Coordinates of C-alpha atoms in Angstrom, one line a residue:
X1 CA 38.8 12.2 29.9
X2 CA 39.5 16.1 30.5
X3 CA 42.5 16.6 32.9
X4 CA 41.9 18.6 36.4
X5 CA 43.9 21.6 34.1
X6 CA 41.6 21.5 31.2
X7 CA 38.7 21.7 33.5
X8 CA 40.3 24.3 35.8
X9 CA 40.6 26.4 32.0
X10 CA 36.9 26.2 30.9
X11 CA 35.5 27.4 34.2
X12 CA 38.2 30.4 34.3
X13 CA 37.1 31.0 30.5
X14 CA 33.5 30.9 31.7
X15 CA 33.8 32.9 34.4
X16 CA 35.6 35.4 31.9
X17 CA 32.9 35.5 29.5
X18 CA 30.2 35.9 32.1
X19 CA 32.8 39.4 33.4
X20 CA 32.4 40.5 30.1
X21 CA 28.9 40.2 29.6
X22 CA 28.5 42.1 32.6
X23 CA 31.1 44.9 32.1
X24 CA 29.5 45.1 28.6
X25 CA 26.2 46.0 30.1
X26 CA 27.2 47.8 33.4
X27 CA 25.0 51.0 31.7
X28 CA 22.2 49.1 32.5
X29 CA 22.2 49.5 36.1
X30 CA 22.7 53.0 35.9
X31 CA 19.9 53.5 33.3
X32 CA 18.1 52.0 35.7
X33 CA 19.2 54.0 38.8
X34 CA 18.1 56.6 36.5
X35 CA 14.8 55.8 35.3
X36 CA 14.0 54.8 39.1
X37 CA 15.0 58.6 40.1
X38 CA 13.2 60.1 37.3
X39 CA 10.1 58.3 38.1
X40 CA 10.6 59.0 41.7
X41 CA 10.0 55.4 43.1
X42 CA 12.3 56.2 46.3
X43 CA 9.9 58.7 47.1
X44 CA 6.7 57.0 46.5
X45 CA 8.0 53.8 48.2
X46 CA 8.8 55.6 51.0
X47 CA 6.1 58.3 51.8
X48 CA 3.7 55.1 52.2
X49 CA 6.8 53.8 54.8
X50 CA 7.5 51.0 52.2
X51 CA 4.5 48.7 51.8
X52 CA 3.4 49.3 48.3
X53 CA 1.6 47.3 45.6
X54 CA 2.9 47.9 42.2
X55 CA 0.0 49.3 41.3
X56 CA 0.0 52.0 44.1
X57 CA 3.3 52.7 43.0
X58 CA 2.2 53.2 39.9
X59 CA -0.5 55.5 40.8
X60 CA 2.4 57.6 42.4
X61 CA 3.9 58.2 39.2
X62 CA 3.0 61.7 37.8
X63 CA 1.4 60.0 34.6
X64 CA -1.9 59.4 33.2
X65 CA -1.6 56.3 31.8
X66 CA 2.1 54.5 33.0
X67 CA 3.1 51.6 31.9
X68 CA 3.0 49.1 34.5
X69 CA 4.3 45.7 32.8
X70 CA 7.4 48.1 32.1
X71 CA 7.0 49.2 35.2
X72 CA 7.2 45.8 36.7
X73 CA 10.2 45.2 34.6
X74 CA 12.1 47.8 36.3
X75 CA 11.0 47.2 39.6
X76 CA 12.6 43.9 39.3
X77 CA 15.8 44.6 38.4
X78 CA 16.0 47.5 41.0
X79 CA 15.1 44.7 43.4
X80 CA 17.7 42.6 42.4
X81 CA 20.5 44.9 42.6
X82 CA 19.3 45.5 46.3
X83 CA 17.7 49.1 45.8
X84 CA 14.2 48.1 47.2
X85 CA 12.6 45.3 49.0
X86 CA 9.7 42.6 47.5
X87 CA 8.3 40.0 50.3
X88 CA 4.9 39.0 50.1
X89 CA 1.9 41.1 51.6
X90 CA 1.2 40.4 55.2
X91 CA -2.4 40.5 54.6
X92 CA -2.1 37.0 52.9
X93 CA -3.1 38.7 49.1
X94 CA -1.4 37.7 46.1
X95 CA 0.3 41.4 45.4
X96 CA 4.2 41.5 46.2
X97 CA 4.8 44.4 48.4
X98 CA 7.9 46.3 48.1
X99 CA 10.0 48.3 50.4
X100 CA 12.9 51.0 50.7
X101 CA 16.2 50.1 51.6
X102 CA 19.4 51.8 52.4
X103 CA 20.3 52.3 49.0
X104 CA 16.9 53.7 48.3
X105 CA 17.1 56.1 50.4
X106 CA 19.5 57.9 49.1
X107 CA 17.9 58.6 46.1
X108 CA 15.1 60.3 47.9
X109 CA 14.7 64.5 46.0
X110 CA 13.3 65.9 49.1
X111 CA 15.7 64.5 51.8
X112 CA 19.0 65.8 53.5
X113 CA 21.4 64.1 52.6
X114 CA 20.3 62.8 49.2
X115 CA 22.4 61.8 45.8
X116 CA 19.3 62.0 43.5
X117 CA 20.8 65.0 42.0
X118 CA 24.4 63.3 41.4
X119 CA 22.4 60.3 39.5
X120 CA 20.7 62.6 37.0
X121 CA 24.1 64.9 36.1
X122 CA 26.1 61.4 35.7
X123 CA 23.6 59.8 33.7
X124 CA 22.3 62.8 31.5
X125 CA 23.0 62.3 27.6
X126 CA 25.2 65.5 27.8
X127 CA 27.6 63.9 29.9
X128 CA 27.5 60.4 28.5
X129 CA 28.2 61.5 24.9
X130 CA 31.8 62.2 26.1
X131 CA 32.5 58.8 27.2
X132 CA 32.0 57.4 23.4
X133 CA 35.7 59.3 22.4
X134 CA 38.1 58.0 25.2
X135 CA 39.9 55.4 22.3
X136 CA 40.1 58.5 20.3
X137 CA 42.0 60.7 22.9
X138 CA 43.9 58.1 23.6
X139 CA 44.9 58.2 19.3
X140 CA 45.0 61.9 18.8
X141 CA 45.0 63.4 22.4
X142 CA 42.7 65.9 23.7
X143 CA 39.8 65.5 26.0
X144 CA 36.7 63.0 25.4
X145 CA 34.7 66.0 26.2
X146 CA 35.9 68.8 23.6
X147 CA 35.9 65.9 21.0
X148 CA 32.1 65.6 21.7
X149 CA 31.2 69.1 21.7
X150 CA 33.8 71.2 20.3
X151 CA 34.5 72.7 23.7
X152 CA 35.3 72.2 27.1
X153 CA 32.7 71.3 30.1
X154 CA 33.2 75.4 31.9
X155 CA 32.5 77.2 28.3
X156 CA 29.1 74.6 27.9
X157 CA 27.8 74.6 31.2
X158 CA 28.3 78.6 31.0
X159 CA 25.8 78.4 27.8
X160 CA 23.8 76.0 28.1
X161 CA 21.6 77.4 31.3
X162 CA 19.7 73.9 32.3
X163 CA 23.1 71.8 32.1
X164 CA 24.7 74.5 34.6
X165 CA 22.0 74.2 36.7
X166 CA 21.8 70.6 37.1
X167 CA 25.6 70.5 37.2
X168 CA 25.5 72.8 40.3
X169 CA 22.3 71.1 41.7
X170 CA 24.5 67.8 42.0
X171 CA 27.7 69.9 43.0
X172 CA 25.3 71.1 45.8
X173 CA 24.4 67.7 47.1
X174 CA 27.3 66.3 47.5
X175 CA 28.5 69.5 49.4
X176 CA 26.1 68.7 51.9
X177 CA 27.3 65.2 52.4
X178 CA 31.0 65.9 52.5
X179 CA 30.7 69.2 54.3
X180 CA 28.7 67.1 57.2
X181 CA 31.7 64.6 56.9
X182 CA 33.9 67.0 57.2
X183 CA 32.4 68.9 59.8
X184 CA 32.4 65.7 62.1
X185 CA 36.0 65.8 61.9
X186 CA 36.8 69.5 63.6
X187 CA 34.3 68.8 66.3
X188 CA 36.0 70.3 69.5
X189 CA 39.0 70.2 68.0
X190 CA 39.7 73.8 67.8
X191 CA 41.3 73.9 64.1
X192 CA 39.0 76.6 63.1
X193 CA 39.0 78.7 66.6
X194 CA 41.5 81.1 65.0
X195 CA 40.4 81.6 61.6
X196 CA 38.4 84.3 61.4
X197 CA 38.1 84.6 57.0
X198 CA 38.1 81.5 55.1
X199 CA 37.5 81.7 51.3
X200 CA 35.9 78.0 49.2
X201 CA 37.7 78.8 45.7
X202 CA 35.1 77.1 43.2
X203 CA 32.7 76.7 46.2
X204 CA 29.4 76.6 43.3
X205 CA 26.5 78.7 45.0
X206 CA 28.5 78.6 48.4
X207 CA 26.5 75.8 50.1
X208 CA 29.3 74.6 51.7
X209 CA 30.8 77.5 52.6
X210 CA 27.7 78.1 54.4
X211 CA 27.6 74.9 56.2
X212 CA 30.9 75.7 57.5
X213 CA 29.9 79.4 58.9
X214 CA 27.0 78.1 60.4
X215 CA 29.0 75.6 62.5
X216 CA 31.8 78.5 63.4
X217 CA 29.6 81.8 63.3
X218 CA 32.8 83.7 64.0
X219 CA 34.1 83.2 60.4
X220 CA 33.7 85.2 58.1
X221 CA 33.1 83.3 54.8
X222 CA 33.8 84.1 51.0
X223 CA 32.6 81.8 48.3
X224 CA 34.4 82.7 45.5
X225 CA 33.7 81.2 41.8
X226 CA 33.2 82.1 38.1
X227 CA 31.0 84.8 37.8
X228 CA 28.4 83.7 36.2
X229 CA 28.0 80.9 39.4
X230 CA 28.2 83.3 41.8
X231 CA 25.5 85.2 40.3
X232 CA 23.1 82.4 40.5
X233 CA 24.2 81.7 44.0
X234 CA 21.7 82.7 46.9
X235 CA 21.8 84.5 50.3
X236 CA 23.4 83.0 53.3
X237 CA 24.4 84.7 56.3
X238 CA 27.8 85.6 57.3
X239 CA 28.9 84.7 53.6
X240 CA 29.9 87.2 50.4
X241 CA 30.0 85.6 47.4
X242 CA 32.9 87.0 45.1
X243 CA 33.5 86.5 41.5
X244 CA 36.7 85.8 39.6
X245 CA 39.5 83.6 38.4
X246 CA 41.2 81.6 40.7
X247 CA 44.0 81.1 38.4
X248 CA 44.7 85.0 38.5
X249 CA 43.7 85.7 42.1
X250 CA 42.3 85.0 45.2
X251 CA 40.9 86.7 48.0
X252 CA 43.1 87.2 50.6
X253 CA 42.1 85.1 53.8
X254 CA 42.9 83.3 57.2
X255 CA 42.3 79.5 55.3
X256 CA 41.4 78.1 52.2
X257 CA 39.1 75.6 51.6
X258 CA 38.8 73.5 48.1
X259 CA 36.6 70.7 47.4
X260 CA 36.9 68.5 44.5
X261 CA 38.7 70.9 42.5
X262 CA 42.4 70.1 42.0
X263 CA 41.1 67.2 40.5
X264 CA 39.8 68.7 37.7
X265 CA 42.5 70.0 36.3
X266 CA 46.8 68.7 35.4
X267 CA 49.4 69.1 37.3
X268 CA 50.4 72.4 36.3
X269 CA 47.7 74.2 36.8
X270 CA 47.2 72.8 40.1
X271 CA 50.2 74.6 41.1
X272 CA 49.0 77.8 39.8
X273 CA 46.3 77.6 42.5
X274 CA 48.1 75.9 45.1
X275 CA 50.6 79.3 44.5
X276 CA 47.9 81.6 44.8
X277 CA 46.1 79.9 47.3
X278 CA 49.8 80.5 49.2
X279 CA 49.9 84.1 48.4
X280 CA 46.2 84.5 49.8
X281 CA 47.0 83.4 53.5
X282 CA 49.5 84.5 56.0
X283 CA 52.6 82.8 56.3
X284 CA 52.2 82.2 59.9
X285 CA 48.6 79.8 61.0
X286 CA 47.5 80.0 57.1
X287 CA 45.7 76.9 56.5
X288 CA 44.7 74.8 53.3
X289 CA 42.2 72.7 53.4
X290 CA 41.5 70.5 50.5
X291 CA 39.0 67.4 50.1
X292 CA 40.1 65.4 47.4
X293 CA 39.9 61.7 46.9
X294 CA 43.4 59.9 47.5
X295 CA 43.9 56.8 45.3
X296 CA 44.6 53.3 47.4
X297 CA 46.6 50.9 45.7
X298 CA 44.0 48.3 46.3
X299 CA 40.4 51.1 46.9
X300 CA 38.7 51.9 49.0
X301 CA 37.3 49.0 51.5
X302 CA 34.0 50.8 51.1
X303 CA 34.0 52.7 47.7
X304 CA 35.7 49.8 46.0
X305 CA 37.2 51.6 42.4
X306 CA 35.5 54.7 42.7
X307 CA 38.3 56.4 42.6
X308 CA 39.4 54.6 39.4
X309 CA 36.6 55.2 38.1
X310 CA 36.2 58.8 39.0
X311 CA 39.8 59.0 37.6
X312 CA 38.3 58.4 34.2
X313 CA 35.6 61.1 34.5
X314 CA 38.1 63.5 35.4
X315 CA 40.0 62.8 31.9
X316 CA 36.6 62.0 30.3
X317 CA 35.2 65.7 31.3
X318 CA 38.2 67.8 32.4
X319 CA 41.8 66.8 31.7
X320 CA 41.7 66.4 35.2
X321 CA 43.1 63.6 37.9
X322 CA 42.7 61.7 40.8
X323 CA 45.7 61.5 42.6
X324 CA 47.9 58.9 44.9
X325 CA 49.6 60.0 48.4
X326 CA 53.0 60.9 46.8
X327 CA 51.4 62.7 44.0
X328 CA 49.7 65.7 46.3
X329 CA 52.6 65.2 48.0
X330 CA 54.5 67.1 45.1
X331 CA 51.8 69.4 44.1
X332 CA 51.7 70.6 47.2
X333 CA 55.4 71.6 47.8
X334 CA 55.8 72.8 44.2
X335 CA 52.7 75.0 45.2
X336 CA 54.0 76.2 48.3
X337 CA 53.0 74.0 51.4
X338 CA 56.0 71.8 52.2
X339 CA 53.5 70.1 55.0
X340 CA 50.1 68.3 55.1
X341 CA 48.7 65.1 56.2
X342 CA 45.7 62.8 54.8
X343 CA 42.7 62.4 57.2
X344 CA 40.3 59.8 56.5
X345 CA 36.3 60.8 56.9
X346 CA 32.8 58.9 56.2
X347 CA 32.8 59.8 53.0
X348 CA 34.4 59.3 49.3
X349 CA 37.0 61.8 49.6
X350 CA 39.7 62.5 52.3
X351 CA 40.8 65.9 53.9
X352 CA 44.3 66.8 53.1
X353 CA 45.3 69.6 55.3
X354 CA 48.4 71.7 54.3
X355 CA 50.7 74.3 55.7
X356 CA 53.2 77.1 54.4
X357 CA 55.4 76.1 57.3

């Protein structure tokens, strides 16, 4: 007879195998996210207000002829992992009807807010190819990414045209989410009152720089970038778009704002820009403004390891890091801004706001 140990041993070695299985296969839910995108199901589901057939889902899809016992096959995992609803039709027919969700709305193309563009850049071949050489860099050194392609992610977005695009259409989404966030934070309480010039170094086409000078039409708003983004960047009022290198210069202004782009890069060139972002504001009421995710010992309570695990595509893609409390801390004073404090927002990253006194 098997001892209460010995039994204790085979479930913990079950329940390790099943982990591993799943790990194994955890591409397979975002394949699927994927595929669900692609074939725009969100959107179908939803335009009929959730009650479709599977066939009148399938006669949304912008094919001739689709597959629908593939089709079906999806559906069924996406339904499982909580993205859509299936109940029976209320009519009494044999036909499950499925709904949209929560989830599923997020991955609607034509809706504000909306991640669909995030999906497709994080699950496009380009960008998974990168994640094959992380044992290697780990060996040798050097970025997953230039090990795939000989190059690093700036110089290939910059030539390759429909990569850049879809890597600023997903940059562009997420502005709008965090910007909102972020935005929710300053209501009435005066922080940006007396800034008049505020400059978002790598602010992409300048969506959220936009955002912000709508809210506070008295600023006067500079997205500044790479060239080449810049020049692909529209019109918005109240806001110049300026091109350059932020590791040279950068424009002189009341505040600075920088999303998600400290983490892209180590430590040393982080102070570059946190020294030129100090040279670009006055002494006296200069504000930096960064939204960056802050590492929790234990995650998030509502992102779980997403910052672990956007920790690996920073050193996948970029050399880059996400970073704990104590580890801005540094950066910042070695760049200049021997104050700041962490402001949590609904939404993946945090605000840090710094100071120059």
């Amino acid at each position: 007879m098997e001892s209460v140990e010995e039994v204790n041993e085979e479930g913990l070695l079950l329940r390790g195998q099943a982990q591993v299985w799943q790990l194994m296969f955890g591409f397979a839910d975002s394949m699927a996210l994927k595929a669900a995108v692609e074939l725009r199901l969100a959107d179908i589901i939803h335009s009929y207000a959730g009650h479709l057939t599977l066939s009148q889902i399938a006669s949304g899809i912008e094919s001739s002829n689709p597959n629908i016992s593939y089709l079906a096959r999806l559906i069924r995992m996406l339904v499982r992992k909580g993205i859509f609803t299936a109940h029976p039709p209320s009519d009494g027919g044999d036909q499950t009807v499925y709904g949209s969700t929560h989830i599923s709305k997020w991955l609607l193309h034509d809706s504000d807010p909306s991640l669909a563009p995030m999906v497709l850049q994080n699950t496009d071949a380009w960008q998974l190819a990168s994640w094959q050489y992380i044992s290697h860099s780990i060996k040798q050194g050097g970025t997953p990414f230039k090990k795939a392609y000989g190059c690093d992610m700036w110089e290939f977005t910059s030539h390759n045209p429909n990569i850049g695009n879809l890597f600023n259409d997903a940059m562009a989404c997420t502005n709008k989410i965090v910007v909102t966030a972020f935005l929710s934070q300053y209501k009435d309480s005066g922080f940006f009152d007396n800034i008049q010039s505020l400059v978002d170094i790598g602010g992409g086409t300048g969506g959220a720089v936009a955002e912000i000078v709508k809210t506070y039409p008295h600023i006067n708003g500079i997205n500044f970038d790479l060239q080449h983004v810049v020049a692909t960047a529209p019109v918005y009022d109240g806001v110049s778009h300026v091109g350059g290198n932020m590791f040279e210069a950068i424009p002189n202004s009341d505040a600075v704002f920088m999303k998600w782009v400290l983490h892209d890069w180590g430590d040393e060139d982080c102070v570059k820009i946190l020294k030129n972002c100090r040279k670009a504001i006055p002494e006296k009421g200069g504000k930096l403004v960064l939204v960056e995710i802050v590492v929790e010992e234990d995650g998030s309570e509502t992102f779980g390891d997403m910052d672990l695990v956007y920790d690996l595509l920073m050193f996948v893609l970029l050399n880059g890091k996400e970073r704990t409390e104590q580890q801005w801390k540094k950066l910042l004073e070695e760049g200049g801004f021997p104050r700041y404090k962490v402001i949590n927002i609904p939404a993946f990253p945090s605000i840090i706001e710094a100071y120059p006194l």
